[in-house]
Coordinates of C-alpha atoms in Angstrom, one line a residue:
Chain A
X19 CA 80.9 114.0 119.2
X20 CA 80.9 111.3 116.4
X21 CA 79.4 114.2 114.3
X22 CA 82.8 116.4 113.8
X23 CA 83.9 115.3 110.1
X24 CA 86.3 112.8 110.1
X25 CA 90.2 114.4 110.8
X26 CA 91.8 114.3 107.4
X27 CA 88.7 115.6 106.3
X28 CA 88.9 118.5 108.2
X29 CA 92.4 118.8 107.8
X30 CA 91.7 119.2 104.6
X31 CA 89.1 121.8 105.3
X32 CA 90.8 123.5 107.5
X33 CA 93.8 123.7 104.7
X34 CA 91.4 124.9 102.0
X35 CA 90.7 128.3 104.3
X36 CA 94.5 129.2 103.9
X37 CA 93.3 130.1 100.3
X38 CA 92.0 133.8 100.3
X39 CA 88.2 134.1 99.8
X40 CA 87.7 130.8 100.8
X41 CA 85.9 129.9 104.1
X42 CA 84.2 127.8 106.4
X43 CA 81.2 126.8 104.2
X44 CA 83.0 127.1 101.0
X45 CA 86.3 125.1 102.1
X46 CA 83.5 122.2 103.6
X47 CA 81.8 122.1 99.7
X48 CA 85.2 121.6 98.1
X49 CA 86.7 119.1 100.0
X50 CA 83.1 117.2 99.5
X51 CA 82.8 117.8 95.9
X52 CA 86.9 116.6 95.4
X53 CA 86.3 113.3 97.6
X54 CA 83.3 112.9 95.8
X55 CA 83.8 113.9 92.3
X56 CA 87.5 114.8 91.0
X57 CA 90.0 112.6 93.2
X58 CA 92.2 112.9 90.3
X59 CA 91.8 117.2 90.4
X60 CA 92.8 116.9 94.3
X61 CA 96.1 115.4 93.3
X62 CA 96.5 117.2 90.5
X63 CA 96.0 120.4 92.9
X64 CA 98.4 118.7 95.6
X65 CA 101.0 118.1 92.9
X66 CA 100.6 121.2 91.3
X67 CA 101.1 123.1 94.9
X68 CA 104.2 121.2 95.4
X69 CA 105.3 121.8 92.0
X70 CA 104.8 125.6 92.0
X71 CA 106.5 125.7 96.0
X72 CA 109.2 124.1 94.9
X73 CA 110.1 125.6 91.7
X74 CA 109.0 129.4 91.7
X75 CA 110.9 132.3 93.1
X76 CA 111.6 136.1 92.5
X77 CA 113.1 137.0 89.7
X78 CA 116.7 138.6 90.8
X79 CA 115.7 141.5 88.1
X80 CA 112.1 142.5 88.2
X81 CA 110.9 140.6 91.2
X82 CA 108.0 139.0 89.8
X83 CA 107.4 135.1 90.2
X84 CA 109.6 132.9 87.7
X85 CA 111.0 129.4 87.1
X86 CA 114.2 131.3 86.1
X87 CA 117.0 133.0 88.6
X88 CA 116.1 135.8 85.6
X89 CA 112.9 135.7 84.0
X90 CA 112.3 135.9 80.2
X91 CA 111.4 139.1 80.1
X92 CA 114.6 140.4 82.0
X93 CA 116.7 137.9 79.9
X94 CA 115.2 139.8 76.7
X95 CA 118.4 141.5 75.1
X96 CA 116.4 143.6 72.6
X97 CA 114.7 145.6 75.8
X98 CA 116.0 149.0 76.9
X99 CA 117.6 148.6 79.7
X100 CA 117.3 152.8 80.6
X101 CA 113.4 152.9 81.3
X102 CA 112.1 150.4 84.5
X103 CA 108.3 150.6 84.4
X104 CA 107.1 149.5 88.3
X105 CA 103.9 147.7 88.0
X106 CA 101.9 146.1 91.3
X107 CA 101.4 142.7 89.6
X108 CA 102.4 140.4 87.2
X109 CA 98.5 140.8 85.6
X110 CA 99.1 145.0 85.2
X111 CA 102.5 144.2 83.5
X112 CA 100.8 141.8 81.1
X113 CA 98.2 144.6 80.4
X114 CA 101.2 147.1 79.6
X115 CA 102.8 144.1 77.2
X116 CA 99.4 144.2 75.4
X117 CA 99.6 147.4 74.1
X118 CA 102.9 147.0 72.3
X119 CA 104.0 150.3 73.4
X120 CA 106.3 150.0 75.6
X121 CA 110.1 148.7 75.1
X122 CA 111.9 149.0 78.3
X123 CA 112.4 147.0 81.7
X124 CA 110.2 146.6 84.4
X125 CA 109.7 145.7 88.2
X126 CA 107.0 144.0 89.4
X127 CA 106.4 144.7 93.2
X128 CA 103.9 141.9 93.7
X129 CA 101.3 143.9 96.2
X130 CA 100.6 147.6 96.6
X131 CA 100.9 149.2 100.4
X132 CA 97.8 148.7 102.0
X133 CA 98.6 150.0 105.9
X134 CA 94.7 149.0 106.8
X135 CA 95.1 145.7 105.6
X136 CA 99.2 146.0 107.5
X137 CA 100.8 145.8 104.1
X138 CA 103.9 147.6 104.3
X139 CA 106.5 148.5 102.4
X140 CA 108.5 145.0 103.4
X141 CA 106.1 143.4 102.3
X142 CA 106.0 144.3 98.6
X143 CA 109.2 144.4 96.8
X144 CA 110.2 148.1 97.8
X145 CA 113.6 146.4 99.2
X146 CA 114.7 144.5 96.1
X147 CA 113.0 147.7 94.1
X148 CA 115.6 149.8 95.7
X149 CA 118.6 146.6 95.1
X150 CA 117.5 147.1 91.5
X151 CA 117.6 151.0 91.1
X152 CA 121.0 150.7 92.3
X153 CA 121.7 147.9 89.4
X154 CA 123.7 148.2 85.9
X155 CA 123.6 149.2 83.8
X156 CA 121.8 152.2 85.0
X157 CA 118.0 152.8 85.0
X158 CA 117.3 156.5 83.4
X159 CA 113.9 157.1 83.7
X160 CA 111.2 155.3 86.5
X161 CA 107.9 155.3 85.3
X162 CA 105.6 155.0 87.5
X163 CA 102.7 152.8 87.3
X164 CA 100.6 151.3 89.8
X165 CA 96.9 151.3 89.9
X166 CA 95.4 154.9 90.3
X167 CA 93.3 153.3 93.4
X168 CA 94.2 155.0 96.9
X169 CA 96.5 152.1 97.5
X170 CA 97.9 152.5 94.0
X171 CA 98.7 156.1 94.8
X172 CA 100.2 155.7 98.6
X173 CA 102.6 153.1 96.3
X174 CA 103.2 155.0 93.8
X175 CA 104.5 157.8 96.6
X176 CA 106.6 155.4 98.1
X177 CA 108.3 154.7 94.7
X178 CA 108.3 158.0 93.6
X179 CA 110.2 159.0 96.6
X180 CA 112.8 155.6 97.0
X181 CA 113.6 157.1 92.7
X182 CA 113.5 160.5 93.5
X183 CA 116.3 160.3 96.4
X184 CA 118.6 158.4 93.6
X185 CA 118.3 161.2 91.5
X186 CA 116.7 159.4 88.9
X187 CA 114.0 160.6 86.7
X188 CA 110.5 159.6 87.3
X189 CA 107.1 159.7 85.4
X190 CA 103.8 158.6 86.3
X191 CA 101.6 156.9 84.0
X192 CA 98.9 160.1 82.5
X193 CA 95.8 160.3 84.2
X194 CA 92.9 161.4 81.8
X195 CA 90.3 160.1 80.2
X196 CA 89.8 157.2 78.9
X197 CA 89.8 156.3 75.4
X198 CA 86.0 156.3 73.4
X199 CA 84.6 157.4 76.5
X200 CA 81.8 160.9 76.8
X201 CA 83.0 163.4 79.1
X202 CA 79.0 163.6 80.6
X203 CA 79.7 159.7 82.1
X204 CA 83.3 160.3 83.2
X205 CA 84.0 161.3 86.7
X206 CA 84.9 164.2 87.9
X207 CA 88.0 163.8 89.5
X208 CA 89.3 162.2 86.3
X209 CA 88.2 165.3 84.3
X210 CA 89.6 167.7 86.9
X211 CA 93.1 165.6 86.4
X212 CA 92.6 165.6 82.6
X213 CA 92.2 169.5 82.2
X214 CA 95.3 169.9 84.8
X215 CA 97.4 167.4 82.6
X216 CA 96.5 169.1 79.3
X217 CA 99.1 169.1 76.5
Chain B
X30 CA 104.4 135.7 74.2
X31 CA 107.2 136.1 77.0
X32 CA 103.6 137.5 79.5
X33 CA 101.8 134.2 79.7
X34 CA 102.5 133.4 83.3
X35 CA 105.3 130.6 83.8
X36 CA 104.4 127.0 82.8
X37 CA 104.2 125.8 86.7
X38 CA 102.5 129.0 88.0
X39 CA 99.6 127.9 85.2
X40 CA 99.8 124.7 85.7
X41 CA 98.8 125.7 89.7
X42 CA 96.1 128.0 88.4
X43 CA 94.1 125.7 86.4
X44 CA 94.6 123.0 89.2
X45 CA 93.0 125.6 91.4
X46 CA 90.3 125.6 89.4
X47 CA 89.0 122.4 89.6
X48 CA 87.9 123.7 92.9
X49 CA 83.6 125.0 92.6
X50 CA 83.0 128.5 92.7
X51 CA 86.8 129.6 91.6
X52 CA 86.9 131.3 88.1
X53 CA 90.7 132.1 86.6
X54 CA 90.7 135.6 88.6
X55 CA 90.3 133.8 91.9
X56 CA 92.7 130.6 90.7
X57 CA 95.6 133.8 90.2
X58 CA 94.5 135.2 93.2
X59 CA 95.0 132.2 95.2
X60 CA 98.4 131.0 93.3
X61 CA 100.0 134.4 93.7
X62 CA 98.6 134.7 97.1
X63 CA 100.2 131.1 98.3
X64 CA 103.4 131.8 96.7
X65 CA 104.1 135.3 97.6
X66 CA 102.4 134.9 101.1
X67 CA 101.6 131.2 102.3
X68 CA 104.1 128.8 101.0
X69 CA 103.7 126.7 104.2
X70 CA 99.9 127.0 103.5
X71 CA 100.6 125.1 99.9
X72 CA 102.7 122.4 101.1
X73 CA 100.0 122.3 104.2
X74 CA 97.5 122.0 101.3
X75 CA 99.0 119.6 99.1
X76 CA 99.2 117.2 101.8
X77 CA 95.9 117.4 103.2
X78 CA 95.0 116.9 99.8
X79 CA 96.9 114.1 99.3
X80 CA 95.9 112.1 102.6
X81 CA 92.4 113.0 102.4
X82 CA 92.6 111.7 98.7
X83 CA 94.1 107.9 100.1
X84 CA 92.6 108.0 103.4
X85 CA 88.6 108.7 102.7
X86 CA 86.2 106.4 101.6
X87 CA 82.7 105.8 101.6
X88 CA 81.5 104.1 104.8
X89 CA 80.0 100.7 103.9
X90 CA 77.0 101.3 105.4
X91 CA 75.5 105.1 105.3
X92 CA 78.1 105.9 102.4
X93 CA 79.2 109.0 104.3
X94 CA 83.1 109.9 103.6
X95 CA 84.6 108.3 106.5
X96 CA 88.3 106.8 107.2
X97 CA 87.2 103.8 108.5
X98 CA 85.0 100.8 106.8
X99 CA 81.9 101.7 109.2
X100 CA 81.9 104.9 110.3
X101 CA 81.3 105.9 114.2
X102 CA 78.2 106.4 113.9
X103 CA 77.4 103.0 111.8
X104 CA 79.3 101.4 114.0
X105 CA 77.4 102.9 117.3
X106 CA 75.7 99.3 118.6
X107 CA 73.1 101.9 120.6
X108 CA 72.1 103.2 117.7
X109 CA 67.8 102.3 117.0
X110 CA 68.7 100.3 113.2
X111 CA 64.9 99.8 112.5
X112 CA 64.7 103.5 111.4
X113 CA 66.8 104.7 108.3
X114 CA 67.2 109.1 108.0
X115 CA 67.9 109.7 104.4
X116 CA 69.9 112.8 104.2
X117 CA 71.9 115.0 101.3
X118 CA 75.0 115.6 102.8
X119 CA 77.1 115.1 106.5
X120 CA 76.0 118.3 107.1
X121 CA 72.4 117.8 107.1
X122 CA 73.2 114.9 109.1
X123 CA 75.3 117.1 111.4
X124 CA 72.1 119.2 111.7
X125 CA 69.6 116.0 112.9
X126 CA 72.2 115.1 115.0
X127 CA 72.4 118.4 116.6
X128 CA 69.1 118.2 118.1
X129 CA 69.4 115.4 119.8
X130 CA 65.6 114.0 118.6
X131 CA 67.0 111.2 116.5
X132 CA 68.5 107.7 117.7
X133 CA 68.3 105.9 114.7
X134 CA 70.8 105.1 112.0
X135 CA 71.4 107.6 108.5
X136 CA 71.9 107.2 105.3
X137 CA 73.7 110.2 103.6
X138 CA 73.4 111.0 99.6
X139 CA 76.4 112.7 98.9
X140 CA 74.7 115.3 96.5
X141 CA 71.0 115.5 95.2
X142 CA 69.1 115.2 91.7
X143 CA 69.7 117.9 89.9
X144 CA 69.2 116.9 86.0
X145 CA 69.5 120.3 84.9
X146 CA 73.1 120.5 86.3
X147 CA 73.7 116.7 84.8
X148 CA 73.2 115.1 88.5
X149 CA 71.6 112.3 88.2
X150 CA 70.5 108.9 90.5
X151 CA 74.1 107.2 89.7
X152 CA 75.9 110.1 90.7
X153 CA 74.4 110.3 94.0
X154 CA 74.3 107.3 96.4
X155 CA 71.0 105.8 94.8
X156 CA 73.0 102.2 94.2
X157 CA 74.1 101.9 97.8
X158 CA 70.5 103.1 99.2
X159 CA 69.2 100.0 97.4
X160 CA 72.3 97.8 98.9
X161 CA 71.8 99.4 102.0
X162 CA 67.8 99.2 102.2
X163 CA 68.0 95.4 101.6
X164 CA 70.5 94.6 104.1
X165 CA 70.3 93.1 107.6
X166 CA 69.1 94.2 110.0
X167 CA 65.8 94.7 108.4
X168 CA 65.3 98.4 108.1
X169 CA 61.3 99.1 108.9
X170 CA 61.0 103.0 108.4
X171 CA 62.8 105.1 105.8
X172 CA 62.7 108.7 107.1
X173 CA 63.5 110.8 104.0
X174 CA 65.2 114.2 105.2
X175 CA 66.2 115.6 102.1
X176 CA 66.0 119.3 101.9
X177 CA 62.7 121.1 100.7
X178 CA 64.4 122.6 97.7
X179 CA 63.5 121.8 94.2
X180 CA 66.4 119.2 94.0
X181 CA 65.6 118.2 97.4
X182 CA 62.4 117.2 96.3
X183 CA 62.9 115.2 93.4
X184 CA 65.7 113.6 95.7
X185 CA 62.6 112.5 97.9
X186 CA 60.5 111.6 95.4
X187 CA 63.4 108.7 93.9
X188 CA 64.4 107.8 97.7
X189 CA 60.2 107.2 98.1
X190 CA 59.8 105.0 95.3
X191 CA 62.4 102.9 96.0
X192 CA 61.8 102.4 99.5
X193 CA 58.4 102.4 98.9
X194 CA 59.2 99.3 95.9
X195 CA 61.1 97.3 98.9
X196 CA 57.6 97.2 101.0
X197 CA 59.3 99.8 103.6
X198 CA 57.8 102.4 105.5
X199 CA 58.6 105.7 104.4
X200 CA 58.3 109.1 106.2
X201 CA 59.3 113.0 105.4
X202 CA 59.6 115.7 107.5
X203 CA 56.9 117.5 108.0
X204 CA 56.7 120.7 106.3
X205 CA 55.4 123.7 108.8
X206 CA 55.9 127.0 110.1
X207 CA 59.8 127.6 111.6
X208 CA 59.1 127.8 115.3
X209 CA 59.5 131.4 116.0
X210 CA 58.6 132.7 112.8
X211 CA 55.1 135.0 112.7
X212 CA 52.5 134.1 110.0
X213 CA 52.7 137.5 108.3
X214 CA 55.9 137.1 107.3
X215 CA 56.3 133.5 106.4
X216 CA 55.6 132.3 103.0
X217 CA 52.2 131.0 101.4
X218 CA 53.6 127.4 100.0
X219 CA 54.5 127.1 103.8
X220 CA 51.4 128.2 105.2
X221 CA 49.2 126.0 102.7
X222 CA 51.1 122.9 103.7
X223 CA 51.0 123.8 107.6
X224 CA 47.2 123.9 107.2
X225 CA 47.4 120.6 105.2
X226 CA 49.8 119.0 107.5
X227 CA 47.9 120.6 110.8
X228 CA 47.3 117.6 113.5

């Protein structure tokens, strides 16, 4: 077989399919297109890699990836320390931030429970989660607010319970619907939720 | 702005990038994804990257990405060196191979025109085609295999001229029907060169 790639080039290849989406075909056209056109990206990529390895962890607070033993958010004086919002990622939290309406702590669990994909609860941040409810000073209120998906919702269950049994208050994030939108294009379920959530 | 993403975690993301076909959703995707998940899978990554990067070159003769100077195949003395196969990429040469009908030697592209997309002869092996066309052993036939693509096409038509300049015999594949395809359902460009080509 002189016709297998050469080995570092399928070592290479092979590597490339550890990166989720990515497979056989598409791993083969990147490791031609760096070899052949961006050398300098492909150690920019291996140095990055090592960089990133090396120098992120969990934030001891909220759980979501940091260069800090606390991140800058938890390190944030100013923010009340009684409300932890629970988010899945670090993307949802940043979506939250945007809106300016909201002043409090958070935990980012990094993953929602997804038992058909075998994502339990160890392996989203339900462990430190429960480290942190347990934290001073105290958490008052746990506001729920993972993705309303079906994965969103068996997390936000698992949260809602982990809060619930340390007597802590906790809120979901309002289903309704959405801002600018006409009731004849919204779902149903959504509507159904909005009429039962009326204030 | 404490909800940009850490300097080293966007650092990785924009690396990632540099990969084709991943946008910034995938490039967060794959960064949380290796950290939270595949940490071995980075540093696995980084160094693939890293050796393919210094250990992969362009064989000397068919300017395939190879480890050595000549490539195996080059360097296969049983190899028929009157007949040259110009091909796009080691997968198309994968593909001859594959079928066993073929005993001469290759010369692989690495890419295709593609004006539109800013491809053009320098940036696929055109240089070493001519290097390669005039060196000894005397090539006698040039077998252009491109694909039958647009860009495959005008590949051809480039490879043609310039073999054709050097006083060499040049050759395409023949265009036809797929063997096992029925009539009704195979396209008219085909068909019309089928009847053009018939023998």
């Amino acid at each position: 077989m002189t016709h297998a790639p050469p080995r570092r080039l399928q070592t290479l290849m092979q590597a490339l399919q550890r990166l989720p989406g990515v497979g056989q075909r598409s791993a083969a056209r990147m490791a031609y297109h760096l070899l052949q056109h961006d050398r300098d990206g492909a150690l920019q990529l291996a140095q990055a890699l090592q960089e990133a390895v090396q120098g992120m962890r969990h934030c001891v607070l909220c759980h979501t990836l940091a260069e800090e033993e606390v991140c800058p958010t938890c390190a944030d004086p100013t923010r009340d320390a009684s409300q932890l919002c629970v988010v899945e990622t670090p993307a949802d939290q940043a979506a939250i931030e945007r809106t300016g309406a909201y002043r409090g702590r958070y935990f980012v669990l990094m993953g929602r429970l997804s038992p058909l994909d075998g994502v339990g609860p160890d392996d989203i941040g339900v462990r430190p989660l429960l480290q942190r409810l347990q934290a001073t000073p105290p958490v008052r209120e746990v506001i729920v607010a993972t993705n309303f998906t079906a994965e969103g919702e068996a997390t936000a269950h698992v949260v809602t319970q982990l809060a619930s049994a340390l007597g802590l208050h906790v809120t979901r994030l309002a289903r309704g619907v959405p801002v600018g939108s006409e009731l004849e294009y919204v779902d149903l379920g959504t509507i159904a939720h909005a009429l039962a959530d009326r204030r």
